[in-house]
Short mmCIF file of C-alpha atoms in Angstrom, two decimals:
data_model
loop_
_atom_site.label_atom_id
_atom_site.label_comp_id
_atom_site.label_asym_id
_atom_site.label_seq_id
_atom_site.Cartn_x
_atom_site.Cartn_y
_atom_site.Cartn_z
CA UNK A 1 -47.94 19.43 34.05
CA UNK A 2 -46.27 22.39 35.68
CA UNK A 3 -43.28 21.55 37.95
CA UNK A 4 -42.01 18.81 35.70
CA UNK A 5 -38.39 18.80 34.45
CA UNK A 6 -37.90 19.39 30.62
CA UNK A 7 -37.16 15.74 30.14
CA UNK A 8 -40.28 14.62 32.05
CA UNK A 9 -42.44 17.13 30.05
CA UNK A 10 -41.15 15.71 26.74
CA UNK A 11 -41.81 12.14 27.89
CA UNK A 12 -45.29 13.23 28.88
CA UNK A 13 -45.86 14.46 25.32
CA UNK A 14 -44.75 11.08 23.96
CA UNK A 15 -47.10 9.25 26.45
CA UNK A 16 -50.00 11.42 25.29
CA UNK A 17 -49.27 11.00 21.61
CA UNK A 18 -48.71 7.26 21.71
CA UNK A 19 -51.42 5.28 19.87
CA UNK A 20 -52.03 2.82 22.71
CA UNK A 21 -52.41 3.21 26.48
CA UNK A 22 -49.44 1.01 27.15
CA UNK A 23 -46.17 2.76 26.12
CA UNK A 24 -43.09 0.47 25.71
CA UNK A 25 -39.78 1.35 27.21
CA UNK A 26 -38.24 1.65 23.69
CA UNK A 27 -40.58 4.40 22.77
CA UNK A 28 -39.73 6.27 25.95
CA UNK A 29 -35.98 5.85 25.36
CA UNK A 30 -36.26 7.25 21.83
CA UNK A 31 -38.37 10.25 23.06
CA UNK A 32 -35.84 10.91 25.83
CA UNK A 33 -32.85 10.87 23.44
CA UNK A 34 -34.65 13.07 20.98
CA UNK A 35 -35.43 15.55 23.72
CA UNK A 36 -31.98 15.55 25.33
CA UNK A 37 -29.00 14.78 23.16
CA UNK A 38 -26.69 14.82 26.14
CA UNK A 39 -28.09 11.43 27.15
CA UNK A 40 -26.21 9.79 24.38
CA UNK A 41 -23.01 8.28 25.84
CA UNK A 42 -23.87 9.58 29.35
CA UNK A 43 -23.25 6.90 32.00
CA UNK A 44 -25.87 8.54 34.10
CA UNK A 45 -28.58 8.44 31.31
CA UNK A 46 -30.44 5.48 32.84
CA UNK A 47 -30.80 7.22 36.22
CA UNK A 48 -32.02 10.41 34.55
CA UNK A 49 -34.68 8.50 32.53
CA UNK A 50 -35.76 6.74 35.63
CA UNK A 51 -36.09 10.02 37.48
CA UNK A 52 -38.18 11.52 34.75
CA UNK A 53 -40.50 8.51 34.86
CA UNK A 54 -40.76 8.84 38.62
CA UNK A 55 -41.85 12.47 38.08
CA UNK A 56 -44.58 11.36 35.67
CA UNK A 57 -45.82 8.65 38.00
CA UNK A 58 -46.02 11.07 40.89
CA UNK A 59 -47.95 13.58 38.75
CA UNK A 60 -50.40 10.87 37.69
CA UNK A 61 -49.41 11.10 34.01
CA UNK A 62 -48.46 7.32 33.96
CA UNK A 63 -48.80 4.32 36.04
CA UNK A 64 -45.78 2.03 36.35
CA UNK A 65 -46.06 -1.75 36.73
CA UNK A 66 -45.86 -3.18 40.31
CA UNK A 67 -42.33 -3.68 41.39
CA UNK A 68 -43.27 -7.13 42.51
CA UNK A 69 -44.00 -8.12 38.85
CA UNK A 70 -40.33 -8.85 38.05
CA UNK A 71 -41.05 -9.60 34.32
CA UNK A 72 -42.37 -6.02 33.91
CA UNK A 73 -39.07 -4.48 34.85
CA UNK A 74 -35.57 -4.47 33.35
CA UNK A 75 -33.21 -5.25 36.26
CA UNK A 76 -30.06 -5.93 34.20
CA UNK A 77 -28.64 -2.51 34.95
CA UNK A 78 -29.27 -0.03 37.82
CA UNK A 79 -31.55 1.59 38.49
CA UNK A 80 -34.31 -0.73 37.18
CA UNK A 81 -36.57 0.63 34.43
CA UNK A 82 -40.12 -0.48 33.71
CA UNK A 83 -40.53 -2.35 30.45
CA UNK A 84 -43.71 -0.34 29.89
CA UNK A 85 -45.89 2.44 31.51
CA UNK A 86 -49.54 2.79 31.33
CA UNK A 87 -51.45 5.97 30.39
CA UNK A 88 -54.56 6.60 32.40
CA UNK A 89 -57.65 6.11 30.13
CA UNK A 90 -58.87 9.68 30.43
CA UNK A 91 -55.55 11.36 29.75
CA UNK A 92 -55.26 11.06 25.97
CA UNK A 93 -56.79 14.12 24.42
CA UNK A 94 -55.73 16.74 21.96
CA UNK A 95 -53.03 18.91 23.49
CA UNK A 96 -54.38 22.33 24.10
CA UNK A 97 -52.13 25.16 22.89
CA UNK A 98 -53.89 28.35 23.79
CA UNK A 99 -50.96 30.51 22.61
CA UNK A 100 -51.50 29.32 19.04
CA UNK A 101 -54.69 31.23 18.73
CA UNK A 102 -53.44 34.58 20.06
CA UNK A 103 -49.88 34.54 18.58
CA UNK A 104 -49.22 36.88 15.70
CA UNK A 105 -46.53 35.23 13.67
CA UNK A 106 -43.82 37.03 11.75
CA UNK A 107 -44.17 36.77 7.95
CA UNK A 108 -41.32 34.23 7.76
CA UNK A 109 -43.31 32.07 10.13
CA UNK A 110 -46.65 32.28 8.41
CA UNK A 111 -46.67 28.47 8.37
CA UNK A 112 -46.34 28.15 12.11
CA UNK A 113 -50.07 28.66 12.98
CA UNK A 114 -51.05 25.58 11.01
CA UNK A 115 -48.08 23.63 12.30
CA UNK A 116 -49.00 24.37 15.89
CA UNK A 117 -52.69 23.48 15.30
CA UNK A 118 -52.17 20.20 13.45
CA UNK A 119 -48.77 18.69 14.07
CA UNK A 120 -48.66 18.37 17.77
CA UNK A 121 -45.35 20.23 18.41
CA UNK A 122 -43.15 19.31 21.33
CA UNK A 123 -42.35 21.72 24.12
CA UNK A 124 -39.00 22.24 22.66
CA UNK A 125 -40.41 23.01 19.14
CA UNK A 126 -42.92 25.47 20.66
CA UNK A 127 -40.27 27.20 22.67
CA UNK A 128 -38.06 27.67 19.54
CA UNK A 129 -40.98 28.87 17.42
CA UNK A 130 -41.92 31.54 19.88
CA UNK A 131 -38.25 32.51 20.53
CA UNK A 132 -37.67 32.74 16.74
CA UNK A 133 -40.86 34.85 16.35
CA UNK A 134 -39.63 37.33 18.93
CA UNK A 135 -36.16 37.31 17.39
CA UNK A 136 -37.40 38.00 13.85
CA UNK A 137 -39.74 40.72 15.10
CA UNK A 138 -36.88 42.55 16.89
CA UNK A 139 -33.63 44.01 15.73
CA UNK A 140 -31.47 41.41 14.01
CA UNK A 141 -27.72 42.09 14.25
CA UNK A 142 -25.95 41.83 10.91
CA UNK A 143 -23.28 39.31 11.96
CA UNK A 144 -23.79 35.59 11.75
CA UNK A 145 -23.01 33.78 14.98
CA UNK A 146 -22.27 30.14 15.85
CA UNK A 147 -25.46 28.05 16.18
CA UNK A 148 -24.87 27.13 19.76
CA UNK A 149 -24.47 30.81 20.76
CA UNK A 150 -27.77 31.61 19.13
CA UNK A 151 -29.29 28.55 20.76
CA UNK A 152 -28.22 29.87 24.17
CA UNK A 153 -29.54 33.34 23.35
CA UNK A 154 -32.94 32.07 22.21
CA UNK A 155 -33.51 29.04 24.49
CA UNK A 156 -30.85 29.12 27.27
CA UNK A 157 -29.88 25.65 26.12
CA UNK A 158 -26.74 25.81 23.99
CA UNK A 159 -27.25 22.37 22.39
CA UNK A 160 -30.97 22.63 21.73
CA UNK A 161 -30.62 23.63 18.12
CA UNK A 162 -28.25 20.72 17.37
CA UNK A 163 -31.34 18.39 17.06
CA UNK A 164 -34.09 20.92 16.31
CA UNK A 165 -32.25 22.25 13.24
CA UNK A 166 -32.37 18.79 11.81
CA UNK A 167 -36.06 18.30 12.45
CA UNK A 168 -39.39 19.17 10.97
CA UNK A 169 -39.23 22.88 11.97
CA UNK A 170 -36.41 23.26 9.43
CA UNK A 171 -38.12 21.36 6.58
CA UNK A 172 -38.44 22.99 3.19
CA UNK A 173 -40.13 26.38 3.23
CA UNK A 174 -40.03 26.59 6.98
CA UNK A 175 -37.35 27.95 9.45
CA UNK A 176 -33.70 28.20 8.33
CA UNK A 177 -30.47 28.93 10.16
CA UNK A 178 -30.23 32.01 7.92
CA UNK A 179 -33.47 33.27 9.50
CA UNK A 180 -31.75 33.07 12.89
CA UNK A 181 -28.51 34.57 11.55
CA UNK A 182 -26.33 31.63 12.79
CA UNK A 183 -24.35 28.78 11.33
CA UNK A 184 -23.37 25.33 12.32
CA UNK A 185 -19.75 25.14 13.46
CA UNK A 186 -18.60 21.58 13.03
CA UNK A 187 -16.40 19.82 15.63
CA UNK A 188 -12.92 19.38 14.12
CA UNK A 189 -13.08 15.92 12.60
CA UNK A 190 -10.14 13.49 12.44
CA UNK A 191 -10.96 11.78 9.16
CA UNK A 192 -9.43 10.12 6.18
CA UNK A 193 -10.97 10.53 2.67
CA UNK A 194 -10.36 7.12 1.02
CA UNK A 195 -12.46 7.48 -2.20
CA UNK A 196 -15.86 8.22 -3.52
CA UNK A 197 -17.79 5.48 -1.67
CA UNK A 198 -21.10 6.69 -0.14
CA UNK A 199 -20.50 5.21 3.38
CA UNK A 200 -18.68 6.66 6.35
CA UNK A 201 -17.02 4.20 8.75
CA UNK A 202 -16.89 5.64 12.31
CA UNK A 203 -14.19 4.01 14.43
CA UNK A 204 -13.74 4.34 18.17
CA UNK A 205 -9.99 4.27 18.46
CA UNK A 206 -7.51 6.45 16.63
CA UNK A 207 -4.87 3.77 15.73
CA UNK A 208 -7.52 1.31 14.44
CA UNK A 209 -9.19 4.11 12.36
CA UNK A 210 -5.69 4.91 10.83
CA UNK A 211 -4.99 1.34 10.08
CA UNK A 212 -8.34 0.82 8.32
CA UNK A 213 -7.89 4.04 6.43
CA UNK A 214 -4.48 2.90 5.09
CA UNK A 215 -5.90 -0.54 4.19
CA UNK A 216 -9.37 0.05 2.67
CA UNK A 217 -9.47 0.40 -1.13
CA UNK A 218 -10.27 3.69 -2.86
CA UNK A 219 -13.01 2.10 -4.93
CA UNK A 220 -14.89 0.45 -2.05
CA UNK A 221 -18.09 1.15 -0.36
CA UNK A 222 -16.44 3.23 2.42
CA UNK A 223 -15.37 6.63 1.20
CA UNK A 224 -14.53 8.20 4.60
CA UNK A 225 -13.07 6.85 7.82
CA UNK A 226 -13.65 8.95 11.00
CA UNK A 227 -12.20 8.71 14.43
CA UNK A 228 -14.85 9.19 17.12
CA UNK A 229 -12.99 8.84 20.36
CA UNK A 230 -15.70 6.70 21.86
CA UNK A 231 -17.61 9.01 24.24
CA UNK A 232 -17.23 11.86 21.76
CA UNK A 233 -19.52 9.96 19.23
CA UNK A 234 -22.62 12.29 19.92
CA UNK A 235 -20.52 15.40 19.13
CA UNK A 236 -19.05 13.77 16.02
CA UNK A 237 -22.56 12.85 14.78
CA UNK A 238 -23.75 16.37 15.46
CA UNK A 239 -20.87 17.75 13.39
CA UNK A 240 -21.76 15.72 10.28
CA UNK A 241 -22.61 17.83 7.22
CA UNK A 242 -26.23 18.92 7.26
CA UNK A 243 -26.81 17.34 3.84
CA UNK A 244 -25.27 13.93 4.67
CA UNK A 245 -27.36 11.19 3.12
CA UNK A 246 -24.99 8.24 3.01
CA UNK A 247 -25.03 5.22 5.24
CA UNK A 248 -23.17 5.36 8.61
CA UNK A 249 -21.24 2.39 10.15
CA UNK A 250 -19.64 2.06 13.48
CA UNK A 251 -16.84 -0.16 14.82
CA UNK A 252 -15.80 -0.05 18.38
CA UNK A 253 -14.40 -2.18 21.25
CA UNK A 254 -16.32 -5.21 22.37
CA UNK A 255 -17.10 -4.29 25.95
CA UNK A 256 -20.23 -3.06 27.60
CA UNK A 257 -19.40 0.60 27.61
CA UNK A 258 -18.44 0.41 23.92
CA UNK A 259 -21.70 -1.22 23.06
CA UNK A 260 -23.70 1.29 25.08
CA UNK A 261 -21.92 4.12 23.20
CA UNK A 262 -22.76 2.47 19.86
CA UNK A 263 -26.42 1.81 20.67
CA UNK A 264 -26.91 5.29 22.04
CA UNK A 265 -25.17 6.64 18.96
CA UNK A 266 -27.75 4.88 16.86
CA UNK A 267 -30.61 6.67 18.72
CA UNK A 268 -28.61 9.94 18.45
CA UNK A 269 -28.00 9.59 14.76
CA UNK A 270 -31.64 8.96 14.06
CA UNK A 271 -32.78 11.89 16.22
CA UNK A 272 -30.45 14.08 14.20
CA UNK A 273 -32.00 12.88 10.97
CA UNK A 274 -28.86 11.08 9.81
CA UNK A 275 -30.51 7.68 9.60
CA UNK A 276 -29.35 4.56 11.57
CA UNK A 277 -25.80 3.98 12.85
CA UNK A 278 -25.27 0.37 11.75
CA UNK A 279 -22.64 -2.02 13.07
CA UNK A 280 -19.66 -2.63 10.75
CA UNK A 281 -20.60 -6.31 10.92
CA UNK A 282 -17.67 -7.84 9.01
CA UNK A 283 -15.14 -6.03 11.21
CA UNK A 284 -16.99 -7.27 14.38
CA UNK A 285 -16.88 -10.82 12.93
CA UNK A 286 -13.21 -10.48 12.30
CA UNK A 287 -12.65 -9.25 15.85
CA UNK A 288 -14.45 -12.29 17.27
CA UNK A 289 -12.34 -14.55 15.04
CA UNK A 290 -8.89 -13.12 15.83
CA UNK A 291 -9.32 -11.37 19.23
CA UNK A 292 -8.88 -13.14 22.56
CA UNK A 293 -11.32 -11.95 25.25
CA UNK A 294 -9.46 -10.52 28.24
CA UNK A 295 -10.35 -9.32 31.72
CA UNK A 296 -10.32 -5.47 32.07
CA UNK A 297 -8.11 -3.94 34.64
CA UNK A 298 -11.09 -2.88 36.69
CA UNK A 299 -14.14 -4.98 37.43
CA UNK A 300 -16.45 -4.78 34.45
CA UNK A 301 -20.22 -4.33 34.59
CA UNK A 302 -22.02 -7.29 33.13
CA UNK A 303 -25.41 -7.94 31.58
CA UNK A 304 -27.43 -10.96 30.67
CA UNK A 305 -26.15 -12.65 27.44
CA UNK A 306 -29.52 -11.94 25.75
CA UNK A 307 -29.84 -8.33 26.93
CA UNK A 308 -31.83 -6.12 24.58
CA UNK A 309 -28.87 -3.77 23.98
CA UNK A 310 -27.32 -6.60 21.93
CA UNK A 311 -30.07 -6.23 19.43
CA UNK A 312 -28.07 -3.37 17.88
CA UNK A 313 -25.97 -6.22 16.27
CA UNK A 314 -27.13 -8.51 13.54
CA UNK A 315 -28.56 -11.89 14.88
CA UNK A 316 -25.52 -14.00 14.23
CA UNK A 317 -23.31 -11.75 16.40
CA UNK A 318 -25.58 -11.34 19.41
CA UNK A 319 -24.88 -14.65 21.12
CA UNK A 320 -21.06 -14.72 20.88
CA UNK A 321 -20.80 -11.06 21.90
CA UNK A 322 -23.35 -11.60 24.63
CA UNK A 323 -21.36 -14.50 26.19
CA UNK A 324 -18.17 -12.24 26.29
CA UNK A 325 -19.92 -9.31 27.94
CA UNK A 326 -21.84 -11.59 30.38
CA UNK A 327 -18.55 -13.04 31.49
CA UNK A 328 -17.17 -9.56 32.31
CA UNK A 329 -14.59 -9.81 29.50
CA UNK A 330 -13.73 -7.49 26.61
CA UNK A 331 -12.01 -7.54 23.22
CA UNK A 332 -10.27 -4.30 22.12
CA UNK A 333 -10.59 -3.48 18.39
CA UNK A 334 -6.81 -3.20 18.10
CA UNK A 335 -6.83 -6.90 17.76
CA UNK A 336 -7.88 -6.27 14.17
CA UNK A 337 -4.69 -4.24 13.40
CA UNK A 338 -2.47 -4.15 10.39
CA UNK A 339 -0.93 -7.51 11.11
CA UNK A 340 -4.37 -9.08 10.70
CA UNK A 341 -5.66 -6.87 7.84
CA UNK A 342 -2.56 -7.66 5.70
CA UNK A 343 -3.80 -11.23 5.47
CA UNK A 344 -7.09 -10.05 3.81
CA UNK A 345 -7.69 -8.73 0.28
CA UNK A 346 -9.47 -5.38 0.84
CA UNK A 347 -11.24 -5.78 -2.43
CA UNK A 348 -12.87 -8.99 -1.25
CA UNK A 349 -13.64 -7.83 2.23
CA UNK A 350 -16.63 -5.47 2.77
CA UNK A 351 -15.98 -4.10 6.35
CA UNK A 352 -19.68 -3.18 6.70
CA UNK A 353 -21.43 -5.98 4.93
CA UNK A 354 -22.67 -9.56 5.50
CA UNK A 355 -20.18 -12.42 5.70
CA UNK A 356 -19.26 -14.24 2.48
CA UNK A 357 -20.11 -17.57 4.16
CA UNK A 358 -22.16 -18.56 7.26
CA UNK A 359 -20.49 -17.60 10.52
CA UNK A 360 -18.50 -20.22 12.27
CA UNK A 361 -20.33 -22.07 15.11
CA UNK A 362 -17.15 -22.14 17.19
CA UNK A 363 -16.77 -18.36 17.51
CA UNK A 364 -15.77 -17.05 20.97
#
């Protein structure tokens, strides 16, 4: 598979490892986001994934469905993506890693030989293992440097360690950032500490985040409110404390771009080992109840009202939100401002939970 781009190589690994010969698009998306964190929130992500799949098809690694079979393709956004790809029958076989036999591992990497032989490492994992092996065997400068600087030094990809450092290479008794003499430098976070609640509520817009932080009770489920700035969500997630184990909720504008950011953020959070990024369902329900859909200043991209991206929301929200987006409309989250929140008792309103009663059938 020489000549393939890094993203295509990672997708090829996912194709080979999949238990069936037909690999769904969802599996390929997850593999792509795990391999390249810059896809999260990138408006060009779809084109980049399509290009990588074209590479694999040209190299004979996969077969795509016929373009005349419309049901086999997702045409709701451009470029179209296949709903699945097919692995040639003879392709699935154990991945040969000849370097695993001849490599002499540093004492701190004594576990690496078994890992390479039995756990099917990705190209990125192998690259880091060998780079770390060379680093540990050579002169180690005494100073600790930022993780992205070490990532560039070892892999010539400054963001590679963001995801790898949260993965299985850094499990207990394996590699550590201390071994690489580097540390994670968090992005400065705009956040409000409300109380001791286990959950973090990530909010797209600064003013809405501030209003919620002022309104939420100190003894509620949400202990921290964070401002994400929309497209900065991937960097915010990468800056979460390494030992974070609480639930993460997200609340953003109801428009296609906002939903794409949220859904990609969910993939991104799981790739980082943070768990799912879940919709703050009660806030979205409130937004549907009090917000009036409006036309954006520029022509909006639209999708079908039952598009798969809407599956990020709970079932009762998918149809009303889908209708708004399919019509090219949007509802900014500022509609749930202080003048609306003041009418609610924060102790009786869980911003992240299920509704107290069945949702209204007349929602917009």
